CSV table of C-alpha atoms and ligand atoms in Angstrom, one decimal:
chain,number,residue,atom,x,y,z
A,83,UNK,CA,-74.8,-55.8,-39.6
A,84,UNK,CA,-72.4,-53.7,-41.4
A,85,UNK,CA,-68.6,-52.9,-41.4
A,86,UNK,CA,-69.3,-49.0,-42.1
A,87,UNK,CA,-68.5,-47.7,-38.7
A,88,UNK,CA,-65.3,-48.9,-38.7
A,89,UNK,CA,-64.3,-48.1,-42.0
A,90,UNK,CA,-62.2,-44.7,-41.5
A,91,UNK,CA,-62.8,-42.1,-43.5
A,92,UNK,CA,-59.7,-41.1,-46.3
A,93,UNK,CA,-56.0,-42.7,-45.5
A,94,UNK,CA,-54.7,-45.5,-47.5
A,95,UNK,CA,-54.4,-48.8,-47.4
A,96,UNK,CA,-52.3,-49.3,-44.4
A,97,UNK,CA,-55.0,-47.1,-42.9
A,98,UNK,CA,-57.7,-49.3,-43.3
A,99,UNK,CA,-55.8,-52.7,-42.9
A,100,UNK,CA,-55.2,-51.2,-39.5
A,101,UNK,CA,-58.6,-50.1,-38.6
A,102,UNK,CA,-59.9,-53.5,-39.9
A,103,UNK,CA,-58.1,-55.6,-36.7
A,104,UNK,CA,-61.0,-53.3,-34.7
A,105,UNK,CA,-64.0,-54.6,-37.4
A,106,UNK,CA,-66.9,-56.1,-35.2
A,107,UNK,CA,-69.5,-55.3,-38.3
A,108,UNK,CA,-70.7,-59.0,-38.3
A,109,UNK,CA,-70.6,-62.2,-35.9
A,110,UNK,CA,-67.5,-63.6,-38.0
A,111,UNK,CA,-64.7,-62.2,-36.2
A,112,UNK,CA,-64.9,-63.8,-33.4
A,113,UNK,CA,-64.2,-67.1,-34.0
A,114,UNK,CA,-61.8,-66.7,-36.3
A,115,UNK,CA,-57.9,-65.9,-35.2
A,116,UNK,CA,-57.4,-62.3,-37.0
A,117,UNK,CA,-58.6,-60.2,-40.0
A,118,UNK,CA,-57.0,-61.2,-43.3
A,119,UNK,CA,-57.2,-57.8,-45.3
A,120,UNK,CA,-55.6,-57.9,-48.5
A,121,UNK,CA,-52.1,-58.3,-49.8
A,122,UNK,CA,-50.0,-56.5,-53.2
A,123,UNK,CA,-49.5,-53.2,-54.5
A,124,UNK,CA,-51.7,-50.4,-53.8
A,125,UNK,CA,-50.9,-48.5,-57.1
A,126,UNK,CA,-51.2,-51.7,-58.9
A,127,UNK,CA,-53.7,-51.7,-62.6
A,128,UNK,CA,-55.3,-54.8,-61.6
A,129,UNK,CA,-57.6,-55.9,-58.0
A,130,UNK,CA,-58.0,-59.3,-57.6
A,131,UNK,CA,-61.2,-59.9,-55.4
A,132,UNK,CA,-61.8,-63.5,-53.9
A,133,UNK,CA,-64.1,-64.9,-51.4
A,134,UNK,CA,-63.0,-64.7,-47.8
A,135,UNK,CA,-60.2,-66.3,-46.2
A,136,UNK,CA,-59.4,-69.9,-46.0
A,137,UNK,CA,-57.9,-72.0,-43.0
A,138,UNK,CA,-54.5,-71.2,-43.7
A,139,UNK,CA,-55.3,-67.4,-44.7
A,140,UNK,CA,-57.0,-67.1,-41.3
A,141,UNK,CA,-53.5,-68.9,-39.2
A,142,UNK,CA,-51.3,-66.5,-41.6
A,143,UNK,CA,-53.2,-63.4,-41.8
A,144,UNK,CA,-52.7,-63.4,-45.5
A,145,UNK,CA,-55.1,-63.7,-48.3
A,146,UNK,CA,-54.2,-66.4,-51.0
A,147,UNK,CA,-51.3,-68.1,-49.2
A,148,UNK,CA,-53.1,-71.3,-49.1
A,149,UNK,CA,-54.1,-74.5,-52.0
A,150,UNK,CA,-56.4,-71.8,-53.9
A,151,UNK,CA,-54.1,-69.2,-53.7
A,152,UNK,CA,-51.3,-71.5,-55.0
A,153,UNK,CA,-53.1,-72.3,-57.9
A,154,UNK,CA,-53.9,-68.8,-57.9
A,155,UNK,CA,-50.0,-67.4,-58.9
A,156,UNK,CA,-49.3,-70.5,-61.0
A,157,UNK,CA,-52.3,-69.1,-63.2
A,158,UNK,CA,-51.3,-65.3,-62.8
A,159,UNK,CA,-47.8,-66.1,-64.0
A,160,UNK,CA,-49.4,-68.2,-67.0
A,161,UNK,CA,-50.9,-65.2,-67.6
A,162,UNK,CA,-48.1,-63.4,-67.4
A,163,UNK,CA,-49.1,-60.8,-64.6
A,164,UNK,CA,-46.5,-60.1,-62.2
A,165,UNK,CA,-47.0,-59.6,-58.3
A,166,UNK,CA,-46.5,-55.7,-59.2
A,167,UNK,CA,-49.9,-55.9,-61.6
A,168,UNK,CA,-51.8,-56.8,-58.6
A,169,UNK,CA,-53.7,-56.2,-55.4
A,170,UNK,CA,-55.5,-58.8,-53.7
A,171,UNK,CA,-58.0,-59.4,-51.6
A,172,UNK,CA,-61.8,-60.9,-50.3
A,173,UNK,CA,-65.4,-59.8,-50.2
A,174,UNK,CA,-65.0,-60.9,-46.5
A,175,UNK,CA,-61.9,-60.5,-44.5
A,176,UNK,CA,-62.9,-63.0,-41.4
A,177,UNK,CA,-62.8,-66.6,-41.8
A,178,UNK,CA,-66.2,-68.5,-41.8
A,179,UNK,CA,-66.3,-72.2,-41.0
A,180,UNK,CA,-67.8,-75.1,-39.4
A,181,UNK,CA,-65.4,-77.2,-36.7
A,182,UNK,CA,-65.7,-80.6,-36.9
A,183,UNK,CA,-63.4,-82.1,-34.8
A,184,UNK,CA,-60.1,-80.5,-34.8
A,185,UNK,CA,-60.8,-79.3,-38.4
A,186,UNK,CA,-62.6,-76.2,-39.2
A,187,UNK,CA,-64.7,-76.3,-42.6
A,188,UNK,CA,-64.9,-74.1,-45.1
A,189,UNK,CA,-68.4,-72.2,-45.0
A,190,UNK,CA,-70.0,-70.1,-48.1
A,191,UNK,CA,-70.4,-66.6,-46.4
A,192,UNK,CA,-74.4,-65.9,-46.4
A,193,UNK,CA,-75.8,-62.5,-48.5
A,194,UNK,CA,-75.7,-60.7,-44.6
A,195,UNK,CA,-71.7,-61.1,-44.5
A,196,UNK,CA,-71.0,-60.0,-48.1
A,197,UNK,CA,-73.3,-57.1,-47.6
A,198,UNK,CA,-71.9,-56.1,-44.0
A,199,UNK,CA,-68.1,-56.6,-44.9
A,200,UNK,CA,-68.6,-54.8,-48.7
A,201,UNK,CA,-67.8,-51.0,-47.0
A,202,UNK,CA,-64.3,-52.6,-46.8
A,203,UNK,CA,-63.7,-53.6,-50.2
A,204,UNK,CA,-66.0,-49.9,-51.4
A,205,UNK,CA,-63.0,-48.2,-49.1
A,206,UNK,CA,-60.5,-50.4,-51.0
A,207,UNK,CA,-61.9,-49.8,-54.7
A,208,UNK,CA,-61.7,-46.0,-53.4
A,209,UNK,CA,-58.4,-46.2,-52.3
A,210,UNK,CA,-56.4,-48.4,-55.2
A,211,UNK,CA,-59.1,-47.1,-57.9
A,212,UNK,CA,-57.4,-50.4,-60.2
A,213,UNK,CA,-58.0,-50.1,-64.0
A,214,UNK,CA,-59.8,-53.6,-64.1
A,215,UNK,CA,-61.4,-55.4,-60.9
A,216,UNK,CA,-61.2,-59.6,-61.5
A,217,UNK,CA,-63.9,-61.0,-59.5
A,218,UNK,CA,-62.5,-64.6,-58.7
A,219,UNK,CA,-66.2,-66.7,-57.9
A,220,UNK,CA,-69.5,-66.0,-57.6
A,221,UNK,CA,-69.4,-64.7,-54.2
A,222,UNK,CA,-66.7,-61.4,-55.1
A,223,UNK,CA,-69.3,-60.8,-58.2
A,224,UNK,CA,-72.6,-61.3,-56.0
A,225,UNK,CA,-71.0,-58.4,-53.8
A,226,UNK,CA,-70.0,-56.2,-56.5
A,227,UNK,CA,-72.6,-56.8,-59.2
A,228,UNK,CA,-75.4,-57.9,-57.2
A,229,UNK,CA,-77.5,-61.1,-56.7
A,230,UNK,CA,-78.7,-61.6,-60.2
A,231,UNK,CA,-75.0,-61.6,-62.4
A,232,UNK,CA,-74.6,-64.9,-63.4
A,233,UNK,CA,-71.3,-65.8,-63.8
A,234,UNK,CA,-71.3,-68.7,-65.7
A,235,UNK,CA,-73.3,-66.8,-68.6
A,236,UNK,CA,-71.2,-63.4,-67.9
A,237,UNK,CA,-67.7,-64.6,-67.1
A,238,UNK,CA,-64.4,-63.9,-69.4
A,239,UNK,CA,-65.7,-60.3,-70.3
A,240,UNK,CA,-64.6,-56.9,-69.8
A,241,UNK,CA,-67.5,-54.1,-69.1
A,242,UNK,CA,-68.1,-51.1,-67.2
A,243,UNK,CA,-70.6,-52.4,-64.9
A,244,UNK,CA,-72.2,-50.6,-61.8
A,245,UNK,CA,-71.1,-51.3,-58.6
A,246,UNK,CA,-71.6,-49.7,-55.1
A,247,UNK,CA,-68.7,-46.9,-56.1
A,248,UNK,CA,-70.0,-46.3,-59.5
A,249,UNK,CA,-69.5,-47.8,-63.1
A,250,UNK,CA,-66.5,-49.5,-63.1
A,251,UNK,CA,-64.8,-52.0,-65.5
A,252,UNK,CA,-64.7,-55.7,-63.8
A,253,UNK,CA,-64.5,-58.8,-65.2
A,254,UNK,CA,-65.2,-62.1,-63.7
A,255,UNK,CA,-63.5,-65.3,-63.8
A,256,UNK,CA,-63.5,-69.0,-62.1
A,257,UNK,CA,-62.6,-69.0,-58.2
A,258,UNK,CA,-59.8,-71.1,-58.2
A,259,UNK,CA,-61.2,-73.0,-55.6
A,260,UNK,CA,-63.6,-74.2,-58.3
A,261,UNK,CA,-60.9,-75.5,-59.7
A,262,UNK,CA,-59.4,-77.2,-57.2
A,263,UNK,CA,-62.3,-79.1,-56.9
A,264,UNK,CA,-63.0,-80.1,-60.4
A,265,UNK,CA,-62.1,-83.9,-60.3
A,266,UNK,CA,-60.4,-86.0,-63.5
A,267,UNK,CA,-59.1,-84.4,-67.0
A,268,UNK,CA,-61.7,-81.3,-66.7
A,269,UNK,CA,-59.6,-80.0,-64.1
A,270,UNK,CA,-56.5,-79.1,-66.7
A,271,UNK,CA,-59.4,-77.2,-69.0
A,272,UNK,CA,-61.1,-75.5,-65.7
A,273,UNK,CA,-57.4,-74.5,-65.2
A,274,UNK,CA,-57.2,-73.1,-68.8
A,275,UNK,CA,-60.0,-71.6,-68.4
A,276,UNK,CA,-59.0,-69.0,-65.9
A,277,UNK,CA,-55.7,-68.3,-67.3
A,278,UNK,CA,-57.7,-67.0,-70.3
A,279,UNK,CA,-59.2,-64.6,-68.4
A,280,UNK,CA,-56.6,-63.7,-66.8
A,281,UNK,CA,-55.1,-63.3,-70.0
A,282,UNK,CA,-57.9,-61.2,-70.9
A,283,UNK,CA,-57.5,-59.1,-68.0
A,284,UNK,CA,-53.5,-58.8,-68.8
A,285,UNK,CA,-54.5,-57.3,-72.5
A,286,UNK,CA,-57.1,-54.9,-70.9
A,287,UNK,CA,-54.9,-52.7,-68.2
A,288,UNK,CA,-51.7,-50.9,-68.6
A,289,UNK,CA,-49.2,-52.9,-66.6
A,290,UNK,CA,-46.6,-51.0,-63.9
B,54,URA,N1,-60.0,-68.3,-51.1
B,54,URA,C1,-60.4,-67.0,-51.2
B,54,URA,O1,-61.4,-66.6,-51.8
B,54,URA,N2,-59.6,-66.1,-50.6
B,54,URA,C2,-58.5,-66.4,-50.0
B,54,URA,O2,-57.8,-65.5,-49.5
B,54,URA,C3,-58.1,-67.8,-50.0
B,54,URA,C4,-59.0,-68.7,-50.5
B,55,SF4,FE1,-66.0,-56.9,-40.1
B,55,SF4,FE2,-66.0,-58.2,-42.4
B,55,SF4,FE3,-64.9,-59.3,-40.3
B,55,SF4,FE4,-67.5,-59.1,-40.5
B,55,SF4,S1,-66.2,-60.3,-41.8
B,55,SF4,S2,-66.3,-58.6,-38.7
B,55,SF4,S3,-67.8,-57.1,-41.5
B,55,SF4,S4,-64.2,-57.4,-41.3
């Protein structure tokens, strides 16, 4: 399974965001209702990386426009990063789920899917060449870093790490999924927690 032979050689981002709707490089497209590639600025110092798309992302077509990606831009603007300083988008672009009922379920995206979908988000890392790439979660980090980063022992830091287009400087941070579902008073701090590396990500680019 992989996204490769749809992935267009050169052309921006409105090039590939095109070329994606076509994407049959794994089984998720088809249930889903349409690719959700990515959102923000193209020339922008700072790419945002999530997981995949959630329910809402997958009705809207847009990445973060759901719960997560509320908390999301209540946190970036704690941080004091503006919707210029940012382009986002997921290590998958389809929505994966389980229906039960009339609801569809939220489902992790297996090793195969990060690993088919990642010539999109090589293509993007191309394309925008950020100054600082935030993985949000362990899946983002799994397809950039590889299986064995740990991000509980690794996030909050800065580093030129290698990734599938070469040494680049990432740093990676809570999903804010995670956060969502951290029950009681450790919510706030889980909360805290990724504005200070988002604050950390702030300091380390050049903003627009
Ligand atoms: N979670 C993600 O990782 N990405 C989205 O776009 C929405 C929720
Ligand atoms: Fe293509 Fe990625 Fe969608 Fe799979 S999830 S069909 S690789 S765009």
């Amino acid at each position: 399974m992989s996204a490769a032979e749809w992935v267009p050689e050169g052309g921006n981002v409105d090039t590939l965001r095109r070329a994606a709707t076509e994407c049959r490089g794994c089984e998720l497209w088809e249930p889903a209702t349409q690719v959700v590639f990515s959102a923000g600025n193209p020339a922008a110092p700072i790419m945002l990386v999530g997981e995949q798309p959630g329910d809402s992302e997958d009705r809207r077509g847009l990445p973060f426009v759901g719960p997560a990606g509320q908390l999301l831009q209540r946190a970036l603007a704690e941080a004091g990063i503006g919707v210029a300083d940012v382009y986002v988008t997921n290590a998958v672009k389809h929505f994966r789920f389980t229906p039960q009922g009339s609801r569809r379920i939220h489902a992790t995206p297996q090793t195969t899917h990060l690993l088919a979908c990642r010539p999109w988000l090589e293509a993007e890392l191309r394309v925008v060449d950020p100054q600082l790439v935030v993985c949000l979660g362990a899946s983002a980090a799994k397809s950039l870093l590889g299986p064995t980063f740990r991000l509980t022992a690794e996030r909050g830091e800065v580093r030129e790490r290698d990734t599938p287009v070469g040494v680049r400087r990432v740093l990676a941070t809570l999903h804010p999924s995670a956060v969502l579902r951290t029950q009681g008073p450790e919510r706030d701090e889980a909360f805290a927690g990724l504005v200070t590396d988002l604050r950390t990500a702030a300091a380390a680019v050049e903003k627009t």
